[in-house]
Amino acid sequence: MELTRWNPMRDMFNLRYQMSHLFDDVFKPVARDDYRLSMWNWNPTVDVYDNDESIVIKAELPGIDKKDIVIDVKDGVLTLKGERSSDNEVKEDKYYHRERTFGKFERTFRLPAKVDPEKISADYKDGVLKINIPKPEDIKPKQITVH
């Protein structure tokens, strides 16, 4: 039998960690640190920003064909859907380590109320999807000159 020195600070930090992740385990039963179990759960990394003329959504979609990307706009919500297919040239039992994820994904973004869906454009280049959403005239910033 091995004696272990009790460290109350370690136990306190461990309890805090367990409490902060308690609901993660209930609502998402996949272990966060086990990449093999979480391979089904992926979403593309997305940046959303605006400039004077439009709102821009940039999504990283490496390894996805353009034909596998779907963008829908309905009731003020833009939905980005797609699927990254697994490459089957290597058998599953031949892998030493596998981190790339495959499968379907879906992201939704609420749009400003007066956005015209007909003016939304998208461009896909080098694995990055760029969605350009023009702002309505009343949302654009106005410059006021001081006399």
GROMACS .gro file of N, CA and C in nm, residues 68-135:
model
  204
   68ASP      N    1  -2.109   2.036  -5.186
   68ASP     CA    2  -2.158   1.983  -5.058
   68ASP      C    3  -2.191   2.092  -4.957
   69ILE      N    4  -2.189   2.219  -4.999
   69ILE     CA    5  -2.220   2.332  -4.912
   69ILE      C    6  -2.357   2.387  -4.950
   70VAL      N    7  -2.443   2.405  -4.849
   70VAL     CA    8  -2.578   2.459  -4.871
   70VAL      C    9  -2.596   2.580  -4.780
   71ILE      N   10  -2.643   2.691  -4.839
   71ILE     CA   11  -2.673   2.812  -4.763
   71ILE      C   12  -2.820   2.845  -4.786
   72ASP      N   13  -2.896   2.851  -4.678
   72ASP     CA   14  -3.039   2.883  -4.685
   72ASP      C   15  -3.065   3.008  -4.602
   73VAL      N   16  -3.162   3.089  -4.648
   73VAL     CA   17  -3.208   3.204  -4.570
   73VAL      C   18  -3.359   3.194  -4.560
   74LYS      N   19  -3.407   3.191  -4.436
   74LYS     CA   20  -3.551   3.182  -4.413
   74LYS      C   21  -3.585   3.248  -4.282
   75ASP      N   22  -3.686   3.336  -4.284
   75ASP     CA   23  -3.735   3.404  -4.164
   75ASP      C   24  -3.624   3.474  -4.085
   76GLY      N   25  -3.533   3.539  -4.155
   76GLY     CA   26  -3.427   3.614  -4.089
   76GLY      C   27  -3.315   3.531  -4.031
   77VAL      N   28  -3.306   3.404  -4.071
   77VAL     CA   29  -3.201   3.315  -4.022
   77VAL      C   30  -3.125   3.257  -4.141
   78LEU      N   31  -2.994   3.274  -4.140
   78LEU     CA   32  -2.909   3.215  -4.243
   78LEU      C   33  -2.857   3.083  -4.187
   79THR      N   34  -2.874   2.976  -4.264
   79THR     CA   35  -2.828   2.844  -4.222
   79THR      C   36  -2.720   2.796  -4.317
   80LEU      N   37  -2.608   2.755  -4.261
   80LEU     CA   38  -2.496   2.700  -4.337
   80LEU      C   39  -2.488   2.552  -4.305
   81LYS      N   40  -2.503   2.468  -4.407
   81LYS     CA   41  -2.501   2.322  -4.388
   81LYS      C   42  -2.403   2.261  -4.487
   82GLY      N   43  -2.356   2.144  -4.451
   82GLY     CA   44  -2.268   2.072  -4.542
   82GLY      C   45  -2.224   1.941  -4.483
   83GLU      N   46  -2.135   1.877  -4.557
   83GLU     CA   47  -2.083   1.749  -4.511
   83GLU      C   48  -1.942   1.731  -4.563
   84ARG      N   49  -1.855   1.688  -4.475
   84ARG     CA   50  -1.719   1.651  -4.515
   84ARG      C   51  -1.712   1.499  -4.512
   85SER      N   52  -1.681   1.442  -4.628
   85SER     CA   53  -1.677   1.297  -4.642
   85SER      C   54  -1.541   1.243  -4.599
   86SER      N   55  -1.544   1.124  -4.545
   86SER     CA   56  -1.422   1.057  -4.503
   86SER      C   57  -1.350   1.000  -4.625
   87ASP      N   58  -1.218   1.010  -4.625
   87ASP     CA   59  -1.143   0.946  -4.732
   87ASP      C   60  -1.124   0.799  -4.697
   88ASN      N   61  -1.166   0.713  -4.786
   88ASN     CA   62  -1.166   0.570  -4.758
   88ASN      C   63  -1.046   0.497  -4.815
   89GLU      N   64  -0.940   0.569  -4.849
   89GLU     CA   65  -0.824   0.502  -4.907
   89GLU      C   66  -0.739   0.431  -4.803
   90VAL      N   67  -0.759   0.463  -4.675
   90VAL     CA   68  -0.685   0.396  -4.567
   90VAL      C   69  -0.787   0.323  -4.481
   91LYS      N   70  -0.758   0.197  -4.451
   91LYS     CA   71  -0.849   0.120  -4.366
   91LYS      C   72  -0.840   0.170  -4.222
   92GLU      N   73  -0.952   0.161  -4.154
   92GLU     CA   74  -0.963   0.213  -4.017
   92GLU      C   75  -0.858   0.154  -3.923
   93ASP      N   76  -0.828   0.027  -3.936
   93ASP     CA   77  -0.733  -0.036  -3.843
   93ASP      C   78  -0.587  -0.004  -3.874
   94LYS      N   79  -0.561   0.072  -3.982
   94LYS     CA   80  -0.424   0.110  -4.018
   94LYS      C   81  -0.384   0.247  -3.962
   95TYR      N   82  -0.477   0.315  -3.897
   95TYR     CA   83  -0.447   0.447  -3.842
   95TYR      C   84  -0.370   0.434  -3.711
   96TYR      N   85  -0.272   0.521  -3.693
   96TYR     CA   86  -0.201   0.534  -3.565
   96TYR      C   87  -0.266   0.642  -3.481
   97HIS      N   88  -0.306   0.747  -3.549
   97HIS     CA   89  -0.365   0.863  -3.480
   97HIS      C   90  -0.457   0.932  -3.578
   98ARG      N   91  -0.576   0.970  -3.533
   98ARG     CA   92  -0.671   1.034  -3.624
   98ARG      C   93  -0.741   1.147  -3.550
   99GLU      N   94  -0.726   1.270  -3.600
   99GLU     CA   95  -0.789   1.386  -3.539
   99GLU      C   96  -0.887   1.456  -3.632
  100ARG      N   97  -0.873   1.439  -3.763
  100ARG     CA   98  -0.964   1.506  -3.856
  100ARG      C   99  -1.104   1.449  -3.841
  101THR      N  100  -1.201   1.538  -3.842
  101THR     CA  101  -1.339   1.496  -3.822
  101THR      C  102  -1.414   1.497  -3.954
  102PHE      N  103  -1.515   1.415  -3.962
  102PHE     CA  104  -1.595   1.402  -4.082
  102PHE      C  105  -1.741   1.398  -4.043
  103GLY      N  106  -1.825   1.427  -4.139
  103GLY     CA  107  -1.969   1.418  -4.115
  103GLY      C  108  -2.039   1.547  -4.149
  104LYS      N  109  -2.165   1.552  -4.112
  104LYS     CA  110  -2.249   1.668  -4.142
  104LYS      C  111  -2.230   1.776  -4.037
  105PHE      N  112  -2.253   1.900  -4.079
  105PHE     CA  113  -2.250   2.012  -3.986
  105PHE      C  114  -2.363   2.107  -4.022
  106GLU      N  115  -2.399   2.191  -3.926
  106GLU     CA  116  -2.500   2.293  -3.949
  106GLU      C  117  -2.477   2.408  -3.853
  107ARG      N  118  -2.470   2.529  -3.906
  107ARG     CA  119  -2.456   2.651  -3.826
  107ARG      C  120  -2.567   2.746  -3.866
  108THR      N  121  -2.623   2.819  -3.771
  108THR     CA  122  -2.727   2.917  -3.801
  108THR      C  123  -2.686   3.054  -3.747
  109PHE      N  124  -2.729   3.157  -3.820
  109PHE     CA  125  -2.696   3.295  -3.785
  109PHE      C  126  -2.822   3.380  -3.801
  110ARG      N  127  -2.858   3.454  -3.698
  110ARG     CA  128  -2.973   3.545  -3.707
  110ARG      C  129  -2.928   3.671  -3.780
  111LEU      N  130  -3.007   3.711  -3.879
  111LEU     CA  131  -2.975   3.828  -3.961
  111LEU      C  132  -3.055   3.948  -3.913
  112PRO      N  133  -3.006   4.070  -3.941
  112PRO     CA  134  -3.087   4.189  -3.911
  112PRO      C  135  -3.220   4.180  -3.987
  113ALA      N  136  -3.322   4.238  -3.930
  113ALA     CA  137  -3.459   4.221  -3.980
  113ALA      C  138  -3.478   4.262  -4.126
  114LYS      N  139  -3.410   4.364  -4.173
  114LYS     CA  140  -3.439   4.418  -4.306
  114LYS      C  141  -3.341   4.375  -4.414
  115VAL      N  142  -3.267   4.270  -4.392
  115VAL     CA  143  -3.171   4.222  -4.492
  115VAL      C  144  -3.248   4.159  -4.608
  116ASP      N  145  -3.207   4.193  -4.731
  116ASP     CA  146  -3.268   4.137  -4.851
  116ASP      C  147  -3.194   4.008  -4.887
  117PRO      N  148  -3.259   3.892  -4.874
  117PRO     CA  149  -3.191   3.765  -4.904
  117PRO      C  150  -3.143   3.753  -5.048
  118GLU      N  151  -3.205   3.824  -5.139
  118GLU     CA  152  -3.167   3.818  -5.281
  118GLU      C  153  -3.031   3.881  -5.307
  119LYS      N  154  -2.986   3.967  -5.218
  119LYS     CA  155  -2.858   4.036  -5.237
  119LYS      C  156  -2.740   3.966  -5.167
  120ILE      N  157  -2.766   3.858  -5.097
  120ILE     CA  158  -2.660   3.785  -5.027
  120ILE      C  159  -2.579   3.707  -5.130
  121SER      N  160  -2.446   3.714  -5.118
  121SER     CA  161  -2.358   3.641  -5.210
  121SER      C  162  -2.259   3.558  -5.131
  122ALA      N  163  -2.207   3.454  -5.197
  122ALA     CA  164  -2.111   3.366  -5.131
  122ALA      C  165  -2.001   3.330  -5.229
  123ASP      N  166  -1.878   3.319  -5.174
  123ASP     CA  167  -1.762   3.283  -5.255
  123ASP      C  168  -1.682   3.179  -5.177
  124TYR      N  169  -1.638   3.075  -5.246
  124TYR     CA  170  -1.563   2.967  -5.182
  124TYR      C  171  -1.430   2.952  -5.252
  125LYS      N  172  -1.321   2.973  -5.176
  125LYS     CA  173  -1.188   2.965  -5.234
  125LYS      C  174  -1.090   2.915  -5.129
  126ASP      N  175  -1.008   2.819  -5.166
  126ASP     CA  176  -0.902   2.766  -5.079
  126ASP      C  177  -0.955   2.718  -4.944
  127GLY      N  178  -1.073   2.656  -4.943
  127GLY     CA  179  -1.128   2.602  -4.821
  127GLY      C  180  -1.192   2.702  -4.728
  128VAL      N  181  -1.208   2.827  -4.774
  128VAL     CA  182  -1.272   2.931  -4.692
  128VAL      C  183  -1.395   2.982  -4.766
  129LEU      N  184  -1.510   2.974  -4.699
  129LEU     CA  185  -1.634   3.025  -4.753
  129LEU      C  186  -1.656   3.165  -4.699
  130LYS      N  187  -1.683   3.259  -4.789
  130LYS     CA  188  -1.708   3.397  -4.749
  130LYS      C  189  -1.848   3.434  -4.794
  131ILE      N  190  -1.935   3.464  -4.697
  131ILE     CA  191  -2.073   3.504  -4.725
  131ILE      C  192  -2.083   3.653  -4.700
  132ASN      N  193  -2.127   3.728  -4.801
  132ASN     CA  194  -2.138   3.873  -4.793
  132ASN      C  195  -2.286   3.909  -4.785
  133ILE      N  196  -2.326   3.975  -4.677
  133ILE     CA  197  -2.466   4.012  -4.653
  133ILE      C  198  -2.475   4.164  -4.652
  134PRO      N  199  -2.521   4.224  -4.763
  134PRO     CA  200  -2.529   4.371  -4.767
  134PRO      C  201  -2.624   4.427  -4.662
  135LYS      N  202  -2.583   4.536  -4.599
  135LYS     CA  203  -2.667   4.600  -4.498
  135LYS      C  204  -2.775   4.682  -4.569
   0.00000   0.00000   0.00000
